[in-house]
Amino acid sequence: MSTQHPDNVVTPFFAESPVIKGDDEVKEAFYVFSHLGCHEQMWDYEGKEVDNFVVKKLLSRYEHFFREVILGKDVRLTLRVPNPGWEKAEAKVLLETLESIPRSFDAAKLFYGEDIPPIFEVILPMVTSHIELNRVFYYYKNFVVGKQNKSFFYGDITIAEWIGEFKPHEINVIPLIEDLPYILNCDKIVESYLSDKFVEYQRVFLAKSDLALNYGVVASTLALKVALTKLEELEEKLSIPIYPIVGFGSAPFRGNLRPNTVDKILEEWRNVQTFTIQSAFKYDYPERDVVNAIEKINETKRKKGDIIEFDRALEIIRKTSDEYRKVVSALVSLINRIANYVPKRRERKLHIGLFGYSRSLNGSTLPRAIPFCCALYSIGLPPELLGLSCLNESEFEFVMEICGDDIMDALQFYNPNVLQIIPNEVTKRLVIDRFDFEINEEHKLITDEIIRSLDKLDEEKIIRAAYIRRFLG
């Protein structure tokens, strides 16, 4: 699943500016289908202005391609919509988006001459309850489609007779679960949602970036392992295929999924059905490497995951997340100062609502996950290091078995000179002496410049360091 997460350093060739927006995102959807081999494009209505006529534009502009590759059958366009429970200012965008689904169906029917819904699934973010999912499912069924049989007034024709039939009759709702308590109870949310439905399958989207931002790399990784195991058990219990989607970015902190880590990720996360292909993966590597990596993902079958010790994992999640939050609290002002210089790659609005979306930590506000990571990598302080000092030797060994590759991949971007600008309480908690690693000297040279020039920072230095990492944050 190609997504619009703005973690890329390089501007794609089809974009008119470094900030991808509007018509460029329509071109991007065609590019990922036609050139990169992605099966799905997330179309994100959440927190940004989006082209509402994407289906019509894709079919009319790229007719030859979509005659051969059927939109809605061979490739998917999946809408990510705002959650009115948390994003009040965007609430009615949800309704407008749901209303656009039958219009897109009509455009595709004119194009293909048969009933193939180009859009039949939506992703609802920040899910905390099955009730939120039911509201979207039944609003579409009862109010978007259901109104077609009503007359305009007594004795008059129905809406369907005047406007035409509304299809598809139902849509699938994919929960995007992002905060720790709900990730750990994702099976209960999904089971409750499915209790009154007959479905062929259910997809469940588990977040990584905001989970890591709020609780640290260790807690986020362990929580996903627990959640995936619970979804496997639910699949067996209900005898309904449950297909997990996991939102991995290129930074180790945000998932460590890059063209050169695909083999490792596919083995470690073999019980995941769908992986997100974010912008750094797509644009910061040679196209051939990207195509080969996506082909490998597409060809790999989902398998059973590792058995994880729930009690031990939950205890380490509790300990490391508490420790991580203490350390980040001491770094908030420094992070925010540097994040102001992180270049934008997509037009996005700020979120409000859940802790993960307000980014509020002990009264201080954090930036989004990508600029948060970028700020710390840019001064040679990989966020993967934060929250580890609370672990005893046995717990540390357990964590390194689960998260060791991500932590070690990030350590090359550590710069010892960062100790000059961070509080002593953070320095004491870094436990660098527990690791044996080599520093990337090229990255260190640039982060040295950034450390020396905190009072006169500029975007150019941030970008130079990001080029070496091949991800912004």
CSV table of C-alpha atoms in Angstrom, one decimal, residues 37-454:
chain,number,residue,atom,x,y,z
A,37,GLY,CA,4.0,-2.3,-8.8
A,38,CYS,CA,2.0,-1.3,-5.7
A,39,HIS,CA,-1.4,-2.9,-5.5
A,40,GLU,CA,-3.0,-0.1,-3.5
A,41,GLN,CA,-2.8,3.7,-3.0
A,42,MET,CA,-4.1,5.2,0.2
A,43,TRP,CA,-6.0,8.5,-0.6
A,44,ASP,CA,-5.7,10.6,2.5
A,45,TYR,CA,-8.5,12.9,3.4
A,46,GLU,CA,-7.3,13.3,7.0
A,47,GLY,CA,-5.8,16.6,7.9
A,48,LYS,CA,-5.2,17.8,4.3
A,49,GLU,CA,-7.0,19.1,1.2
A,50,VAL,CA,-7.4,16.3,-1.3
A,51,ASP,CA,-8.6,16.0,-4.9
A,52,ASN,CA,-12.1,14.6,-4.7
A,53,PHE,CA,-12.3,13.6,-8.3
A,54,VAL,CA,-9.3,11.2,-8.3
A,55,VAL,CA,-11.1,8.3,-9.9
A,56,LYS,CA,-12.4,10.3,-12.8
A,57,LYS,CA,-9.0,11.9,-13.4
A,58,LEU,CA,-7.1,8.6,-13.2
A,59,LEU,CA,-9.5,6.9,-15.7
A,60,SER,CA,-9.6,9.8,-18.1
A,61,ARG,CA,-5.9,10.7,-18.1
A,62,TYR,CA,-4.4,7.2,-18.1
A,63,GLU,CA,-7.1,5.4,-20.1
A,64,HIS,CA,-4.7,2.9,-21.8
A,65,PHE,CA,-3.3,1.7,-18.5
A,66,PHE,CA,-6.6,1.4,-16.7
A,67,ARG,CA,-8.2,-0.5,-19.6
A,68,GLU,CA,-5.7,-3.3,-18.8
A,69,VAL,CA,-5.4,-2.8,-15.1
A,70,ILE,CA,-8.8,-2.6,-13.5
A,71,LEU,CA,-9.2,0.0,-10.8
A,72,GLY,CA,-11.1,-1.7,-7.9
A,73,LYS,CA,-10.1,-5.2,-9.0
A,74,ASP,CA,-6.4,-5.3,-9.9
A,75,VAL,CA,-5.4,-2.2,-8.0
A,76,ARG,CA,-7.2,-0.4,-5.1
A,77,LEU,CA,-7.7,3.2,-4.1
A,78,THR,CA,-8.5,3.2,-0.4
A,79,LEU,CA,-9.7,6.4,1.3
A,80,ARG,CA,-8.4,7.5,4.7
A,81,VAL,CA,-11.1,9.7,6.3
A,82,PRO,CA,-11.2,11.9,9.3
A,83,ASN,CA,-12.5,10.6,12.6
A,84,PRO,CA,-15.3,13.0,13.8
A,85,GLY,CA,-14.8,11.8,17.4
A,86,TRP,CA,-11.4,13.4,17.5
A,87,GLU,CA,-11.2,15.9,14.6
A,88,LYS,CA,-14.3,18.1,15.0
A,89,ALA,CA,-13.1,20.7,12.5
A,90,GLU,CA,-12.8,18.0,9.8
A,91,ALA,CA,-15.9,16.0,10.8
A,92,LYS,CA,-18.1,16.9,7.8
A,93,VAL,CA,-15.2,16.0,5.4
A,94,LEU,CA,-16.1,12.4,6.4
A,95,LEU,CA,-19.6,12.8,5.1
A,96,GLU,CA,-18.5,14.5,1.9
A,97,THR,CA,-16.0,11.7,1.3
A,98,LEU,CA,-18.6,8.9,1.8
A,99,GLU,CA,-21.0,10.7,-0.5
A,100,SER,CA,-18.3,10.8,-3.2
A,101,ILE,CA,-18.0,7.0,-3.3
A,102,PRO,CA,-21.2,6.4,-5.4
A,103,ARG,CA,-20.1,9.2,-7.8
A,104,SER,CA,-16.8,7.5,-8.3
A,105,PHE,CA,-18.7,4.2,-8.9
A,106,ASP,CA,-20.7,5.9,-11.7
A,107,ALA,CA,-17.5,7.2,-13.3
A,108,ALA,CA,-16.0,3.7,-13.3
A,109,LYS,CA,-19.1,2.1,-14.7
A,110,LEU,CA,-19.1,4.6,-17.6
A,111,PHE,CA,-15.5,3.7,-18.2
A,112,TYR,CA,-15.7,-0.1,-17.8
A,113,GLY,CA,-19.3,-0.7,-18.8
A,114,GLU,CA,-19.9,-3.0,-15.7
A,115,ASP,CA,-20.3,-2.8,-12.0
A,116,ILE,CA,-16.8,-2.6,-10.5
A,117,PRO,CA,-16.6,-0.3,-7.5
A,118,PRO,CA,-13.3,1.6,-7.8
A,119,ILE,CA,-13.6,2.4,-4.1
A,120,PHE,CA,-15.1,0.0,-1.6
A,121,GLU,CA,-13.0,0.4,1.6
A,122,VAL,CA,-12.2,3.4,3.9
A,123,ILE,CA,-9.7,3.7,6.7
A,124,LEU,CA,-10.9,5.3,9.9
A,125,PRO,CA,-8.0,6.6,12.0
A,126,MET,CA,-7.6,6.9,15.8
A,127,VAL,CA,-10.1,4.1,16.5
A,128,THR,CA,-10.8,3.4,20.1
A,129,SER,CA,-14.1,1.5,19.8
A,130,HIS,CA,-16.1,-0.7,17.5
A,131,ILE,CA,-18.9,2.0,17.8
A,132,GLU,CA,-16.9,4.4,15.7
A,133,LEU,CA,-16.5,1.8,13.0
A,134,ASN,CA,-20.2,1.0,13.0
A,135,ARG,CA,-21.1,4.7,12.7
A,136,VAL,CA,-19.1,4.9,9.4
A,137,PHE,CA,-20.4,1.6,8.1
A,138,TYR,CA,-24.1,2.3,8.9
A,139,TYR,CA,-24.0,6.0,7.9
A,140,TYR,CA,-22.9,4.9,4.4
A,141,LYS,CA,-25.4,2.1,4.3
A,142,ASN,CA,-28.4,3.9,5.7
A,143,PHE,CA,-27.9,7.5,4.7
A,144,VAL,CA,-25.6,7.6,1.7
A,145,VAL,CA,-27.2,4.6,-0.1
A,146,GLY,CA,-30.3,4.2,2.0
A,147,LYS,CA,-31.8,7.6,0.9
A,148,GLN,CA,-32.1,6.5,-2.7
A,149,ASN,CA,-35.5,4.8,-2.1
A,150,LYS,CA,-37.1,7.9,-0.5
A,151,SER,CA,-39.4,10.2,-2.5
A,152,PHE,CA,-38.8,13.9,-2.7
A,153,PHE,CA,-42.3,14.5,-1.5
A,154,TYR,CA,-45.5,12.5,-1.3
A,155,GLY,CA,-46.4,11.0,-4.6
A,156,ASP,CA,-43.2,11.9,-6.3
A,157,ILE,CA,-40.4,9.7,-7.8
A,158,THR,CA,-37.6,8.4,-5.6
A,159,ILE,CA,-34.1,9.9,-5.4
A,160,ALA,CA,-32.8,6.8,-7.3
A,161,GLU,CA,-35.3,7.3,-10.1
A,162,TRP,CA,-34.1,10.9,-10.5
A,163,ILE,CA,-30.4,10.7,-9.7
A,164,GLY,CA,-29.7,7.0,-10.5
A,165,GLU,CA,-28.9,4.0,-8.3
A,166,PHE,CA,-26.3,4.4,-5.5
A,167,LYS,CA,-23.6,1.8,-5.5
A,168,PRO,CA,-21.8,0.0,-3.9
A,169,HIS,CA,-24.5,-0.8,-1.4
A,170,GLU,CA,-22.0,-1.3,1.4
A,171,ILE,CA,-18.4,-0.4,2.1
A,172,ASN,CA,-15.7,-2.1,4.3
A,173,VAL,CA,-14.4,-0.1,7.2
A,174,ILE,CA,-10.8,-0.6,8.1
A,175,PRO,CA,-9.9,0.4,11.7
A,176,LEU,CA,-6.6,2.3,12.0
A,177,ILE,CA,-5.6,1.7,15.6
A,178,GLU,CA,-2.9,4.1,16.9
A,179,ASP,CA,-2.8,4.5,20.7
A,180,LEU,CA,-1.3,1.9,23.0
A,181,PRO,CA,-4.3,0.8,25.1
A,182,TYR,CA,-6.4,0.2,21.9
A,183,ILE,CA,-3.5,-1.5,20.0
A,184,LEU,CA,-3.2,-4.0,22.9
A,185,ASN,CA,-7.0,-4.6,22.7
A,186,CYS,CA,-7.4,-4.5,19.0
A,187,ASP,CA,-8.9,-8.0,18.9
A,188,LYS,CA,-11.8,-7.0,21.2
A,189,ILE,CA,-12.5,-3.9,19.0
A,190,VAL,CA,-12.5,-6.0,15.8
A,191,GLU,CA,-14.6,-8.9,17.3
A,192,SER,CA,-17.2,-6.5,18.5
A,193,TYR,CA,-17.4,-4.7,15.1
A,194,LEU,CA,-17.8,-8.0,13.3
A,195,SER,CA,-20.5,-9.4,15.7
A,196,ASP,CA,-23.4,-8.3,13.5
A,197,LYS,CA,-21.8,-8.6,10.0
A,198,PHE,CA,-21.2,-11.2,7.4
A,199,VAL,CA,-17.9,-10.4,5.8
A,200,GLU,CA,-15.5,-12.3,3.5
A,201,TYR,CA,-12.5,-10.8,5.4
A,202,GLN,CA,-11.6,-7.9,7.7
A,203,ARG,CA,-8.5,-5.7,7.3
A,204,VAL,CA,-7.0,-4.1,10.5
A,205,PHE,CA,-4.5,-1.3,10.3
A,206,LEU,CA,-1.9,-1.0,13.1
A,207,ALA,CA,0.1,2.2,13.4
A,208,LYS,CA,3.8,2.4,14.1
A,209,SER,CA,4.9,6.0,13.9
A,210,ASP,CA,2.7,7.7,16.5
A,211,LEU,CA,2.9,4.7,18.7
A,212,ALA,CA,6.7,5.1,18.7
A,213,LEU,CA,6.4,8.9,19.1
A,214,ASN,CA,4.3,8.5,22.2
A,215,TYR,CA,5.8,5.4,23.8
A,216,GLY,CA,9.2,4.8,22.3
A,217,VAL,CA,10.6,2.2,19.8
A,218,VAL,CA,10.6,-0.7,22.2
A,219,ALA,CA,7.1,-0.3,23.5
A,220,SER,CA,5.7,0.3,19.9
A,221,THR,CA,7.5,-2.8,18.5
A,222,LEU,CA,6.4,-5.1,21.4
A,223,ALA,CA,2.8,-3.7,21.3
A,224,LEU,CA,2.6,-4.5,17.6
A,225,LYS,CA,3.9,-8.1,18.2
A,226,VAL,CA,1.2,-8.6,20.9
A,227,ALA,CA,-1.5,-7.1,18.7
A,228,LEU,CA,-0.6,-9.3,15.7
A,229,THR,CA,-0.6,-12.4,17.8
A,230,LYS,CA,-4.1,-11.5,19.2
A,231,LEU,CA,-5.4,-10.9,15.6
A,232,GLU,CA,-4.1,-14.4,14.6
A,233,GLU,CA,-6.0,-15.9,17.6
A,234,LEU,CA,-9.1,-13.9,16.6
A,235,GLU,CA,-8.9,-15.1,13.0
A,236,GLU,CA,-8.9,-18.8,14.2
A,237,LYS,CA,-11.7,-18.1,16.7
A,238,LEU,CA,-14.1,-16.4,14.1
A,239,SER,CA,-13.0,-18.4,11.1
A,240,ILE,CA,-12.8,-15.1,9.2
A,241,PRO,CA,-9.6,-14.1,7.4
A,242,ILE,CA,-8.1,-11.0,9.2
A,243,TYR,CA,-5.5,-9.2,7.2
A,244,PRO,CA,-3.2,-6.9,9.2
A,245,ILE,CA,-1.8,-3.7,7.7
A,246,VAL,CA,1.2,-2.2,9.5
A,247,GLY,CA,2.3,1.4,8.9
A,248,PHE,CA,6.1,1.2,8.6
A,249,GLY,CA,8.3,4.1,7.6
A,250,SER,CA,11.9,4.1,6.5
A,251,ALA,CA,13.4,5.4,9.8
A,252,PRO,CA,14.3,2.5,12.2
A,253,PHE,CA,12.2,4.3,14.8
A,254,ARG,CA,9.2,4.3,12.5
A,255,GLY,CA,9.5,0.7,11.2
A,256,ASN,CA,12.8,0.4,9.3
A,257,LEU,CA,11.2,-0.6,6.0
A,258,ARG,CA,13.4,0.4,3.1
A,259,PRO,CA,14.3,-1.4,-0.2
A,260,ASN,CA,17.5,-2.7,1.4
A,261,THR,CA,15.7,-4.1,4.5
A,262,VAL,CA,12.8,-5.9,2.8
A,263,ASP,CA,14.1,-9.4,3.4
A,264,LYS,CA,14.6,-8.8,7.1
A,265,ILE,CA,11.3,-7.1,7.6
A,266,LEU,CA,9.3,-9.8,5.7
A,267,GLU,CA,10.8,-12.5,7.9
A,268,GLU,CA,10.4,-10.6,11.2
A,269,TRP,CA,6.9,-9.4,10.4
A,270,ARG,CA,5.7,-12.4,8.4
A,271,ASN,CA,2.2,-12.3,9.9
A,272,VAL,CA,1.5,-8.9,8.3
A,273,GLN,CA,-0.5,-9.0,5.1
A,274,THR,CA,0.0,-5.4,3.8
A,275,PHE,CA,3.0,-3.1,4.3
A,276,THR,CA,2.9,0.7,3.8
A,277,ILE,CA,5.3,2.0,1.2
A,278,GLN,CA,5.9,5.6,2.3
A,279,SER,CA,7.5,8.4,0.4
A,280,ALA,CA,11.2,7.8,1.4
A,281,PHE,CA,10.9,4.2,0.3
A,282,LYS,CA,9.5,5.3,-3.1
A,283,TYR,CA,11.7,8.4,-3.9
A,284,ASP,CA,15.0,8.1,-1.9
A,285,TYR,CA,16.3,5.0,-3.6
A,286,PRO,CA,17.0,4.0,-7.3
A,287,GLU,CA,13.7,3.1,-9.0
A,288,ARG,CA,14.9,-0.4,-9.9
A,289,ASP,CA,15.7,-1.2,-6.2
A,290,VAL,CA,12.2,0.1,-5.2
A,291,VAL,CA,10.5,-2.0,-7.9
A,292,ASN,CA,12.4,-5.2,-6.9
A,293,ALA,CA,11.6,-4.7,-3.2
A,294,ILE,CA,7.9,-4.1,-3.9
A,295,GLU,CA,7.8,-7.2,-6.1
A,296,LYS,CA,9.3,-9.2,-3.3
A,297,ILE,CA,6.7,-8.0,-0.9
A,298,ASN,CA,3.9,-8.8,-3.4
A,299,GLU,CA,5.2,-12.3,-3.9
A,300,THR,CA,5.7,-13.2,-0.2
A,301,LYS,CA,2.8,-15.0,1.5
A,302,ARG,CA,1.7,-14.2,5.0
A,303,LYS,CA,2.7,-16.8,7.6
A,304,LYS,CA,2.2,-17.4,11.3
A,305,GLY,CA,4.2,-15.1,13.5
A,306,ASP,CA,6.5,-15.7,16.4
A,307,ILE,CA,5.0,-16.6,19.8
A,308,ILE,CA,5.6,-13.7,22.2
A,309,GLU,CA,5.4,-13.8,26.0
A,310,PHE,CA,2.5,-11.5,26.7
A,311,ASP,CA,3.2,-10.8,30.4
A,312,ARG,CA,6.9,-10.1,29.9
A,313,ALA,CA,6.2,-7.9,26.9
A,314,LEU,CA,3.6,-5.9,28.7
A,315,GLU,CA,5.9,-5.3,31.7
A,316,ILE,CA,8.7,-4.0,29.4
A,317,ILE,CA,6.2,-1.8,27.5
A,318,ARG,CA,5.2,-0.2,30.8
A,319,LYS,CA,8.7,0.3,32.0
A,320,THR,CA,10.2,1.6,28.7
A,321,SER,CA,7.3,3.9,27.8
A,322,ASP,CA,7.5,5.6,31.3
A,323,GLU,CA,11.3,6.0,30.9
A,324,TYR,CA,11.0,7.2,27.3
A,325,ARG,CA,8.4,9.9,28.2
A,326,LYS,CA,10.7,11.2,31.0
A,327,VAL,CA,13.6,11.6,28.6
A,328,VAL,CA,11.5,13.2,25.8
A,329,SER,CA,10.0,15.7,28.3
A,330,ALA,CA,13.6,16.9,28.9
A,331,LEU,CA,14.2,17.3,25.2
A,332,VAL,CA,10.9,18.9,24.1
A,333,SER,CA,12.2,22.5,23.7
A,334,LEU,CA,15.3,21.3,21.7
A,335,ILE,CA,13.2,19.1,19.5
A,336,ASN,CA,10.7,21.8,18.7
A,337,ARG,CA,13.5,24.3,18.0
A,338,ILE,CA,15.1,22.0,15.3
A,339,ALA,CA,11.8,20.7,14.0
A,340,ASN,CA,10.9,24.3,12.8
A,341,TYR,CA,13.6,23.8,10.1
A,342,VAL,CA,12.5,20.4,8.9
A,343,PRO,CA,11.3,20.9,5.3
A,344,LYS,CA,7.7,20.1,4.4
A,345,ARG,CA,7.1,17.4,1.7
A,346,ARG,CA,3.2,17.4,1.7
A,347,GLU,CA,0.6,20.0,2.5
A,348,ARG,CA,-0.8,18.7,5.9
A,349,LYS,CA,-2.8,20.4,8.6
A,350,LEU,CA,-2.3,19.8,12.3
A,351,HIS,CA,-4.3,17.1,14.0
A,352,ILE,CA,-6.2,17.5,17.2
A,353,GLY,CA,-7.6,15.0,19.7
A,354,LEU,CA,-5.8,11.9,21.0
A,355,PHE,CA,-2.5,12.3,22.8
A,356,GLY,CA,-0.8,11.0,19.7
A,357,TYR,CA,-2.4,13.7,17.6
A,358,SER,CA,-2.1,16.7,19.9
A,359,ARG,CA,1.5,15.5,20.6
A,360,SER,CA,1.2,16.9,24.1
A,361,LEU,CA,3.7,15.6,26.6
A,362,ASN,CA,3.4,16.8,30.2
A,363,GLY,CA,2.0,20.1,29.0
A,364,SER,CA,4.5,20.5,26.1
A,365,THR,CA,3.6,20.0,22.5
A,366,LEU,CA,5.6,17.7,20.2
A,367,PRO,CA,5.8,17.9,16.4
A,368,ARG,CA,4.5,15.1,14.2
A,369,ALA,CA,6.4,11.9,14.1
A,370,ILE,CA,8.5,12.7,11.0
A,371,PRO,CA,9.8,16.1,12.0
A,372,PHE,CA,10.3,14.7,15.6
A,373,CYS,CA,12.6,11.9,14.2
A,374,CYS,CA,14.3,14.3,11.8
A,375,ALA,CA,15.1,16.8,14.6
A,376,LEU,CA,16.8,14.1,16.7
A,377,TYR,CA,18.6,12.4,13.9
A,378,SER,CA,19.9,15.8,12.7
A,379,ILE,CA,21.8,16.4,16.0
A,380,GLY,CA,23.1,12.8,16.2
A,381,LEU,CA,20.6,11.6,18.8
A,382,PRO,CA,18.7,8.7,17.3
A,383,PRO,CA,15.3,8.4,19.1
A,384,GLU,CA,15.8,4.6,19.3
A,385,LEU,CA,18.2,5.3,22.2
A,386,LEU,CA,15.6,6.9,24.4
A,387,GLY,CA,13.9,4.8,27.1
A,388,LEU,CA,16.4,1.9,27.4
A,389,SER,CA,18.1,2.7,30.7
A,390,CYS,CA,15.4,1.2,32.8
A,391,LEU,CA,16.1,-2.3,31.5
A,392,ASN,CA,18.0,-4.9,33.5
A,393,GLU,CA,20.4,-7.2,31.7
A,394,SER,CA,17.8,-10.0,31.1
A,395,GLU,CA,15.2,-7.4,29.8
A,396,PHE,CA,17.8,-5.8,27.6
A,397,GLU,CA,18.7,-9.1,26.0
A,398,PHE,CA,15.0,-9.8,25.4
A,399,VAL,CA,14.6,-6.3,23.8
A,400,MET,CA,17.6,-6.7,21.6
A,401,GLU,CA,16.2,-10.0,20.3
A,402,ILE,CA,13.0,-8.2,19.3
A,403,CYS,CA,14.2,-4.6,18.4
A,404,GLY,CA,18.0,-5.1,18.1
A,405,ASP,CA,18.2,-4.6,14.3
A,406,ASP,CA,16.3,-1.3,14.4
A,407,ILE,CA,18.4,0.0,17.3
A,408,MET,CA,21.7,-1.0,15.7
A,409,ASP,CA,20.7,0.4,12.3
A,410,ALA,CA,20.0,3.8,14.0
A,411,LEU,CA,23.2,3.9,16.1
A,412,GLN,CA,25.4,4.7,13.0
A,413,PHE,CA,23.7,8.1,13.1
A,414,TYR,CA,24.8,8.8,16.8
A,415,ASN,CA,27.1,11.7,17.3
A,416,PRO,CA,28.9,11.8,20.7
A,417,ASN,CA,29.1,15.6,20.4
A,418,VAL,CA,25.3,15.8,21.0
A,419,LEU,CA,26.2,15.4,24.7
A,420,GLN,CA,27.3,19.0,24.7
A,421,ILE,CA,23.7,20.3,24.0
A,422,ILE,CA,21.4,17.9,25.8
A,423,PRO,CA,20.5,18.0,29.5
A,424,ASN,CA,22.6,15.9,31.9
A,425,GLU,CA,19.5,13.9,32.9
A,426,VAL,CA,19.3,12.7,29.3
A,427,THR,CA,23.0,12.0,29.0
A,428,LYS,CA,22.9,9.7,32.0
A,429,ARG,CA,20.1,7.7,30.5
A,430,LEU,CA,21.6,6.9,27.0
A,431,VAL,CA,23.4,3.7,27.9
A,432,ILE,CA,25.7,4.0,24.9
A,433,ASP,CA,28.3,1.7,26.5
A,434,ARG,CA,25.9,-1.2,26.1
A,435,PHE,CA,26.4,-1.2,22.3
A,436,ASP,CA,29.2,-1.9,20.0
A,437,PHE,CA,28.8,0.0,16.7
A,438,GLU,CA,30.5,2.2,14.1
A,439,ILE,CA,29.5,5.8,13.5
A,440,ASN,CA,28.7,7.0,10.0
A,441,GLU,CA,31.5,9.7,9.7
A,442,GLU,CA,29.8,11.5,6.8
A,443,HIS,CA,26.6,12.0,8.8
A,444,LYS,CA,28.6,13.0,11.9
A,445,LEU,CA,30.4,15.8,10.0
A,446,ILE,CA,27.0,17.4,9.1
A,447,THR,CA,25.5,16.8,12.5
A,448,ASP,CA,28.6,18.5,14.0
A,449,GLU,CA,27.8,21.5,11.8
A,450,ILE,CA,24.2,21.5,13.0
A,451,ILE,CA,25.2,21.1,16.7
A,452,ARG,CA,27.6,24.1,16.3
A,453,SER,CA,25.0,26.3,14.5
A,454,LEU,CA,21.8,25.8,16.6
